[in-house]
mmCIF file of C-alpha atoms and ligand atoms in Angstrom:
data_model
loop_
_atom_site.group_PDB
_atom_site.id
_atom_site.type_symbol
_atom_site.label_atom_id
_atom_site.label_comp_id
_atom_site.label_asym_id
_atom_site.label_seq_id
_atom_site.Cartn_x
_atom_site.Cartn_y
_atom_site.Cartn_z
ATOM 1 C CA MET Q 1432 13.691 33.451 52.487
ATOM 2 C CA LYS Q 1433 13.710 32.928 48.544
ATOM 3 C CA GLN Q 1434 16.990 34.454 47.261
ATOM 4 C CA ALA Q 1435 17.313 35.945 43.499
ATOM 5 C CA LYS Q 1436 19.234 32.819 42.581
ATOM 6 C CA ASP Q 1437 16.546 30.620 43.683
ATOM 7 C CA TYR Q 1438 14.419 31.753 40.825
ATOM 8 C CA ILE Q 1439 16.842 30.363 38.221
ATOM 9 C CA ILE Q 1440 16.096 26.661 37.100
ATOM 10 C CA PHE Q 1441 18.793 25.413 34.700
ATOM 11 C CA PRO Q 1442 17.920 22.544 32.323
ATOM 12 C CA LEU Q 1443 20.469 19.931 31.952
ATOM 13 C CA ASP Q 1444 19.927 19.559 28.130
ATOM 14 C CA VAL Q 1445 23.011 17.621 27.545
ATOM 15 C CA PRO Q 1446 23.578 14.189 26.404
ATOM 16 C CA SER Q 1447 26.087 12.568 28.911
ATOM 17 C CA VAL Q 1448 26.519 12.168 32.433
ATOM 18 C CA LYS Q 1449 29.990 13.686 32.150
ATOM 19 C CA GLU Q 1450 28.555 17.026 30.611
ATOM 20 C CA ALA Q 1451 25.698 16.850 33.406
ATOM 21 C CA GLN Q 1452 28.279 16.578 35.981
ATOM 22 C CA HIS Q 1453 30.255 19.608 34.786
ATOM 23 C CA TYR Q 1454 27.318 21.670 34.973
ATOM 24 C CA ILE Q 1455 26.156 20.403 38.179
ATOM 25 C CA GLU Q 1456 29.435 21.119 39.967
ATOM 26 C CA LEU Q 1457 29.808 24.545 38.059
ATOM 27 C CA LEU Q 1458 26.273 25.907 38.808
ATOM 28 C CA SER Q 1459 24.715 24.136 41.917
ATOM 29 C CA ALA Q 1460 25.766 27.192 44.179
ATOM 30 C CA HIS Q 1461 24.306 29.843 41.609
ATOM 31 C CA ILE Q 1462 20.781 28.588 40.886
ATOM 32 C CA GLY Q 1463 17.795 27.329 42.723
ATOM 33 C CA MET Q 1464 16.913 24.186 40.749
ATOM 34 C CA PHE Q 1465 18.132 21.760 37.954
ATOM 35 C CA LYS Q 1466 15.786 20.488 35.413
ATOM 36 C CA VAL Q 1467 16.247 16.956 33.907
ATOM 37 C CA GLY Q 1468 14.533 16.214 30.632
ATOM 38 C CA LEU Q 1469 14.040 13.335 28.444
ATOM 39 C CA GLU Q 1470 17.455 13.346 26.920
ATOM 40 C CA LEU Q 1471 19.443 12.848 29.962
ATOM 41 C CA PHE Q 1472 16.644 10.980 31.934
ATOM 42 C CA ILE Q 1473 16.666 8.111 29.107
ATOM 43 C CA ARG Q 1474 20.409 8.050 29.373
ATOM 44 C CA SER Q 1475 20.897 7.871 33.012
ATOM 45 C CA GLY Q 1476 18.034 9.282 34.923
ATOM 46 C CA HIS Q 1477 18.598 7.919 38.328
ATOM 47 C CA GLU Q 1478 22.300 8.544 38.609
ATOM 48 C CA ILE Q 1479 21.736 12.109 37.530
ATOM 49 C CA ILE Q 1480 19.208 12.526 40.235
ATOM 50 C CA LYS Q 1481 21.568 11.136 42.963
ATOM 51 C CA MET Q 1482 24.297 13.268 41.532
ATOM 52 C CA ILE Q 1483 22.045 16.476 41.890
ATOM 53 C CA LYS Q 1484 20.864 15.434 45.423
ATOM 54 C CA ASP Q 1485 24.615 15.044 46.563
ATOM 55 C CA SER Q 1486 25.549 18.393 44.993
ATOM 56 C CA GLY Q 1487 23.949 20.447 47.767
ATOM 57 C CA ASP Q 1488 20.716 22.430 48.457
ATOM 58 C CA VAL Q 1489 19.491 22.477 45.079
ATOM 59 C CA GLY Q 1490 15.883 21.479 43.803
ATOM 60 C CA ILE Q 1491 15.172 19.006 40.988
ATOM 61 C CA PHE Q 1492 12.458 19.634 38.390
ATOM 62 C CA LEU Q 1493 11.945 16.272 36.333
ATOM 63 C CA ASP Q 1494 10.498 17.544 33.071
ATOM 64 C CA LEU Q 1495 9.168 14.248 31.284
ATOM 65 C CA LYS Q 1496 5.874 16.144 29.848
ATOM 66 C CA LEU Q 1497 3.674 13.095 30.436
ATOM 67 C CA HIS Q 1498 0.731 12.737 27.905
ATOM 68 C CA ASP Q 1499 -1.130 9.486 27.771
ATOM 69 C CA ILE Q 1500 -4.464 7.751 28.882
ATOM 70 C CA PRO Q 1501 -5.209 8.854 32.534
ATOM 71 C CA VAL Q 1502 -4.353 5.668 34.150
ATOM 72 C CA THR Q 1503 -0.833 5.294 32.307
ATOM 73 C CA VAL Q 1504 -0.171 8.948 33.401
ATOM 74 C CA LYS Q 1505 -1.078 8.097 36.867
ATOM 75 C CA LYS Q 1506 1.093 5.194 37.067
ATOM 76 C CA GLY Q 1507 3.973 7.257 35.646
ATOM 77 C CA MET Q 1508 3.671 9.974 38.175
ATOM 78 C CA GLU Q 1509 3.567 7.249 41.031
ATOM 79 C CA ARG Q 1510 7.007 6.246 39.973
ATOM 80 C CA ILE Q 1511 8.043 9.864 39.584
ATOM 81 C CA ALA Q 1512 6.704 10.476 43.220
ATOM 82 C CA ASP Q 1513 9.279 7.815 44.446
ATOM 83 C CA LEU Q 1514 12.183 9.730 43.224
ATOM 84 C CA ASP Q 1515 11.981 12.593 45.646
ATOM 85 C CA VAL Q 1516 11.943 15.533 43.363
ATOM 86 C CA THR Q 1517 10.139 18.964 43.708
ATOM 87 C CA PHE Q 1518 8.390 19.331 40.299
ATOM 88 C CA ALA Q 1519 7.329 17.056 37.453
ATOM 89 C CA THR Q 1520 5.220 17.867 34.177
ATOM 90 C CA VAL Q 1521 2.320 16.668 32.315
ATOM 91 C CA HIS Q 1522 0.963 18.235 29.191
ATOM 92 C CA CYS Q 1523 -2.498 19.930 29.702
ATOM 93 C CA GLY Q 1524 -3.867 18.145 26.531
ATOM 94 C CA GLU Q 1525 -7.400 17.711 25.942
ATOM 95 C CA THR Q 1526 -8.977 16.691 29.121
ATOM 96 C CA PRO Q 1527 -8.908 17.473 32.821
ATOM 97 C CA ARG Q 1528 -8.929 13.790 33.566
ATOM 98 C CA MET Q 1529 -5.378 13.098 32.439
ATOM 99 C CA LEU Q 1530 -4.259 16.004 34.907
ATOM 100 C CA ALA Q 1531 -6.323 14.904 37.787
ATOM 101 C CA HIS Q 1532 -4.920 11.255 37.307
ATOM 102 C CA ALA Q 1533 -1.290 12.859 37.415
ATOM 103 C CA VAL Q 1534 -2.131 14.682 40.592
ATOM 104 C CA GLU Q 1535 -3.417 11.484 42.099
ATOM 105 C CA GLY Q 1536 -0.340 9.523 41.111
ATOM 106 C CA SER Q 1537 1.842 12.278 42.801
ATOM 107 C CA GLN Q 1538 0.375 11.415 46.220
ATOM 108 C CA GLY Q 1539 1.402 14.860 47.250
ATOM 109 C CA LYS Q 1540 5.019 14.002 47.063
ATOM 110 C CA VAL Q 1541 5.932 16.113 43.832
ATOM 111 C CA GLY Q 1542 4.449 19.255 42.510
ATOM 112 C CA VAL Q 1543 2.352 18.600 39.365
ATOM 113 C CA LEU Q 1544 2.959 21.358 36.643
ATOM 114 C CA GLY Q 1545 0.679 21.446 33.610
ATOM 115 C CA VAL Q 1546 2.497 22.333 30.249
ATOM 116 C CA THR Q 1547 -0.010 24.856 28.830
ATOM 117 C CA VAL Q 1548 1.392 25.816 25.412
ATOM 118 C CA LEU Q 1549 5.031 25.334 24.487
ATOM 119 C CA THR Q 1550 6.983 28.483 24.308
ATOM 120 C CA SER Q 1551 8.436 27.562 20.973
ATOM 121 C CA VAL Q 1552 4.916 27.518 19.455
ATOM 122 C CA SER Q 1553 3.677 30.629 17.757
ATOM 123 C CA GLU Q 1554 0.256 31.843 16.630
ATOM 124 C CA ARG Q 1555 0.635 30.650 13.156
ATOM 125 C CA ASP Q 1556 1.564 27.083 14.596
ATOM 126 C CA ILE Q 1557 -1.750 27.200 16.484
ATOM 127 C CA ASN Q 1558 -3.699 28.289 13.462
ATOM 128 C CA ASN Q 1559 -2.112 25.505 11.446
ATOM 129 C CA ALA Q 1560 -3.093 23.016 14.013
ATOM 130 C CA GLY Q 1561 -6.771 23.779 13.486
ATOM 131 C CA PHE Q 1562 -7.417 25.660 16.662
ATOM 132 C CA LEU Q 1563 -10.497 28.299 16.443
ATOM 133 C CA PRO Q 1564 -9.345 31.821 15.744
ATOM 134 C CA GLU Q 1565 -10.063 32.820 19.073
ATOM 135 C CA TYR Q 1566 -6.946 30.982 20.349
ATOM 136 C CA SER Q 1567 -4.741 31.250 17.248
ATOM 137 C CA GLU Q 1568 -5.208 35.031 17.188
ATOM 138 C CA ASP Q 1569 -4.185 35.200 20.922
ATOM 139 C CA ILE Q 1570 -2.388 32.251 22.373
ATOM 140 C CA SER Q 1571 -2.617 33.560 25.928
ATOM 141 C CA LYS Q 1572 -6.563 32.711 25.816
ATOM 142 C CA LEU Q 1573 -5.485 29.144 25.348
ATOM 143 C CA VAL Q 1574 -2.917 29.243 27.981
ATOM 144 C CA VAL Q 1575 -5.125 30.659 30.549
ATOM 145 C CA LYS Q 1576 -8.061 28.274 29.633
ATOM 146 C CA ARG Q 1577 -5.463 25.243 29.960
ATOM 147 C CA ALA Q 1578 -4.197 26.898 33.190
ATOM 148 C CA ALA Q 1579 -7.698 26.883 34.580
ATOM 149 C CA MET Q 1580 -8.003 23.172 33.774
ATOM 150 C CA ALA Q 1581 -4.808 22.445 35.477
ATOM 151 C CA LYS Q 1582 -6.035 24.466 38.630
ATOM 152 C CA GLY Q 1583 -9.308 22.625 38.613
ATOM 153 C CA ALA Q 1584 -7.602 19.360 38.414
ATOM 154 C CA GLY Q 1585 -5.293 20.118 41.652
ATOM 155 C CA CYS Q 1586 -2.109 20.989 39.704
ATOM 156 C CA THR Q 1587 0.453 22.891 41.615
ATOM 157 C CA GLY Q 1588 1.030 25.194 38.786
ATOM 158 C CA VAL Q 1589 1.791 25.686 35.186
ATOM 159 C CA ILE Q 1590 4.546 26.182 32.580
ATOM 160 C CA CYS Q 1591 3.845 29.231 30.389
ATOM 161 C CA SER Q 1592 5.610 31.978 28.909
ATOM 162 C CA GLY Q 1593 6.522 35.058 30.754
ATOM 163 C CA LYS Q 1594 4.139 37.102 28.593
ATOM 164 C CA GLU Q 1595 1.284 34.947 30.105
ATOM 165 C CA VAL Q 1596 2.244 35.162 33.758
ATOM 166 C CA LYS Q 1597 0.243 38.301 34.646
ATOM 167 C CA MET Q 1598 -2.920 37.040 33.184
ATOM 168 C CA ILE Q 1599 -2.593 33.490 34.948
ATOM 169 C CA LYS Q 1600 -2.047 35.137 38.242
ATOM 170 C CA GLU Q 1601 -5.005 37.596 37.698
ATOM 171 C CA ASN Q 1602 -7.304 34.807 36.755
ATOM 172 C CA LEU Q 1603 -6.032 32.045 39.094
ATOM 173 C CA GLY Q 1604 -4.587 33.666 42.213
ATOM 174 C CA LYS Q 1605 -0.994 34.410 43.441
ATOM 175 C CA ASN Q 1606 -0.410 30.803 44.936
ATOM 176 C CA PHE Q 1607 -1.074 29.102 41.872
ATOM 177 C CA LYS Q 1608 2.740 28.645 40.424
ATOM 178 C CA ALA Q 1609 3.691 29.821 37.062
ATOM 179 C CA ILE Q 1610 7.098 28.422 35.658
ATOM 180 C CA THR Q 1611 8.504 30.323 32.841
ATOM 181 C CA PRO Q 1612 10.822 29.028 30.095
ATOM 182 C CA GLY Q 1613 11.659 31.139 26.916
ATOM 183 C CA ILE Q 1614 13.680 33.576 29.007
ATOM 184 C CA ARG Q 1615 16.223 35.690 27.112
ATOM 185 C CA PRO Q 1616 18.140 38.275 28.842
ATOM 186 C CA ALA Q 1617 18.420 41.494 26.880
ATOM 187 C CA TRP Q 1618 22.345 40.898 26.371
ATOM 188 C CA ASN Q 1619 21.419 37.540 24.797
ATOM 189 C CA THR Q 1620 21.842 38.143 21.128
ATOM 190 C CA THR Q 1621 21.457 34.660 19.323
ATOM 191 C CA ASP Q 1622 18.131 33.692 17.926
ATOM 192 C CA ASP Q 1623 16.676 30.199 18.419
ATOM 193 C CA ASP Q 1624 13.638 28.006 18.591
ATOM 194 C CA GLN Q 1625 11.823 30.019 21.479
ATOM 195 C CA ARG Q 1626 9.119 32.316 20.261
ATOM 196 C CA ARG Q 1627 7.085 33.771 23.084
ATOM 197 C CA ILE Q 1628 10.065 35.283 25.032
ATOM 198 C CA THR Q 1629 10.647 37.820 27.766
ATOM 199 C CA THR Q 1630 13.652 39.035 29.911
ATOM 200 C CA PRO Q 1631 14.118 37.661 33.345
ATOM 201 C CA ALA Q 1632 13.032 41.048 35.040
ATOM 202 C CA MET Q 1633 9.751 41.167 32.992
ATOM 203 C CA ALA Q 1634 8.757 37.623 33.902
ATOM 204 C CA VAL Q 1635 9.503 38.285 37.595
ATOM 205 C CA LYS Q 1636 7.902 41.681 37.806
ATOM 206 C CA ASP Q 1637 4.746 40.035 36.438
ATOM 207 C CA GLY Q 1638 4.788 37.228 39.041
ATOM 208 C CA SER Q 1639 6.863 34.445 37.549
ATOM 209 C CA ASP Q 1640 7.743 31.835 40.281
ATOM 210 C CA PHE Q 1641 10.695 30.341 38.563
ATOM 211 C CA LEU Q 1642 12.545 30.928 35.485
ATOM 212 C CA VAL Q 1643 13.779 28.134 33.215
ATOM 213 C CA ILE Q 1644 17.121 29.575 31.581
ATOM 214 C CA GLY Q 1645 19.219 27.103 29.513
ATOM 215 C CA ARG Q 1646 21.088 28.462 26.537
ATOM 216 C CA PRO Q 1647 21.762 31.899 27.636
ATOM 217 C CA ILE Q 1648 23.627 30.367 30.593
ATOM 218 C CA ARG Q 1649 25.071 27.332 28.879
ATOM 219 C CA ASN Q 1650 26.550 29.053 25.773
ATOM 220 C CA ALA Q 1651 27.947 31.986 27.565
ATOM 221 C CA ASP Q 1652 31.774 32.188 27.674
ATOM 222 C CA ASP Q 1653 31.330 32.299 31.571
ATOM 223 C CA PRO Q 1654 28.328 30.277 32.735
ATOM 224 C CA VAL Q 1655 28.583 31.215 36.247
ATOM 225 C CA GLY Q 1656 28.955 34.938 35.483
ATOM 226 C CA ALA Q 1657 25.591 34.691 33.154
ATOM 227 C CA ALA Q 1658 23.825 33.056 36.115
ATOM 228 C CA LYS Q 1659 24.989 35.815 38.563
ATOM 229 C CA LYS Q 1660 24.171 38.511 36.089
ATOM 230 C CA ILE Q 1661 20.589 37.014 35.773
ATOM 231 C CA ALA Q 1662 20.339 36.805 39.653
ATOM 232 C CA ASP Q 1663 21.387 40.395 39.859
ATOM 233 C CA GLU Q 1664 18.542 41.484 37.460
ATOM 234 C CA VAL Q 1665 15.938 39.323 39.484
ATOM 235 C CA GLU Q 1666 17.257 40.884 42.613
ATOM 236 C CA ALA Q 1667 16.752 44.527 41.314
ATOM 237 C CA VAL Q 1668 13.132 43.505 40.654
ATOM 238 C CA MET Q 1669 12.637 41.925 43.997
ATOM 239 C CA ARG Q 1670 14.001 44.899 45.646
ATOM 240 C CA SER Q 1671 11.725 47.464 43.570
ATOM 241 C CA VAL Q 1672 8.641 45.206 44.506
ATOM 242 C CA ASP Q 1673 9.583 45.451 48.056
ATOM 243 C CA CYS Q 1674 9.642 49.199 47.853
ATOM 244 C CA VAL Q 1675 6.219 49.563 46.354
HETATM 245 O O1 LIG Y 694 16.635 28.699 27.670
HETATM 246 P P1 LIG Y 694 16.280 27.565 26.851
HETATM 247 O O2 LIG Y 694 15.412 27.733 25.757
HETATM 248 O O3 LIG Y 694 17.770 26.829 26.323
HETATM 249 O O4 LIG Y 694 15.570 26.278 27.548
HETATM 250 C C1 LIG Y 694 15.024 25.212 26.935
HETATM 251 C C2 LIG Y 694 14.515 24.422 28.053
HETATM 252 O O5 LIG Y 694 13.107 24.913 28.413
HETATM 253 C C3 LIG Y 694 14.257 23.009 27.500
HETATM 254 O O6 LIG Y 694 14.753 21.944 28.476
HETATM 255 C C4 LIG Y 694 12.707 22.832 27.163
HETATM 256 O O7 LIG Y 694 12.330 21.577 27.453
HETATM 257 C C5 LIG Y 694 12.205 23.682 28.336
HETATM 258 N N1 LIG Y 694 10.731 24.176 28.139
HETATM 259 C C6 LIG Y 694 10.498 24.906 27.055
HETATM 260 N N2 LIG Y 694 9.166 25.469 26.846
HETATM 261 C C7 LIG Y 694 8.241 24.968 27.732
HETATM 262 C C8 LIG Y 694 8.496 23.804 28.416
HETATM 263 C C9 LIG Y 694 9.938 23.734 28.751
HETATM 264 O O8 LIG Y 694 11.252 25.490 26.327
HETATM 265 N N3 LIG Y 694 6.926 25.340 27.389
#
C-alpha cells in the first residue's frame, strides 16, 4: 500500500556524483522516488541510476524533458526504456505526434509523463509568448488542453502545478497521473523561481499522485526532518480522505 513518504519525489539537482550520493544515502528511506535531471544525467547518468537502484526500494524518475521531431523523441525514449526507470518526461509541445512517438518508444517499459506548462511560468510569461488571452488569462485552461493531448497520445500522466490537479482529474479521470512540482510547505519562507505553488496538503487533497519537492528539503538544516514533516502532512490528508 502507498505510504505517505512514497508521495515524495526528491530531485537530485546537484552537480556532482559525490553530492548525489550524499542525498541518496540520506533520503532513500524517507521518500518514494529520486528525480534525475539534465545536470546530473549529463555528468554521470548511468552511474547515478545504478547508485539509486543499489540504495534500496526507491523509484527513479528520469526528467530529461524531451522536445524534438517525433522520430528523434521516439529513439531517445527507446534508450531511456533500456534504463529500467519508473517515469520519464517529454514536453507536451505543439503536436500530439511527438507525444505518441514518445509513448511508442517507451514500449510500455517506462511511464511517459507530458510536461504541460512549467510551474515557473506565470500568466504574464504566457501572454508575452504570444498565446491567446483565453490561455494567458487562465493558465489552467492551457494545462488541461495539453493534458488532454497527452492522454490522447497514450501518456501515463502529466506534470502540472498542484493548482491544476483537480481540474485534470475531473476532466481526464482519476487514473491519469498528475505529478506536481512547485510544492512549498507553509513553513518554507524563501522565495524562488517557482510561481504556481501549493502546499503538499493542498496538492494531495486535490488528487496529486506524487509531489516533486527539492529546495524545501535540500536547503533545510535537517533534510530528513523536512522530508518527515512533509510525509506527516501528507499522511494527515490521507487519513482525512479515508475518513470521508
Ligand atoms: O522544489 P524545487 O523547486 O526545488 O524543485 C525543482 C525541480 O522540479 C527541478 O528539478 C525542476 O526541473 C522540476 N520541475 C519543475 N517544474 C516543472 C517540472 C519539473 O520545477 N513543471
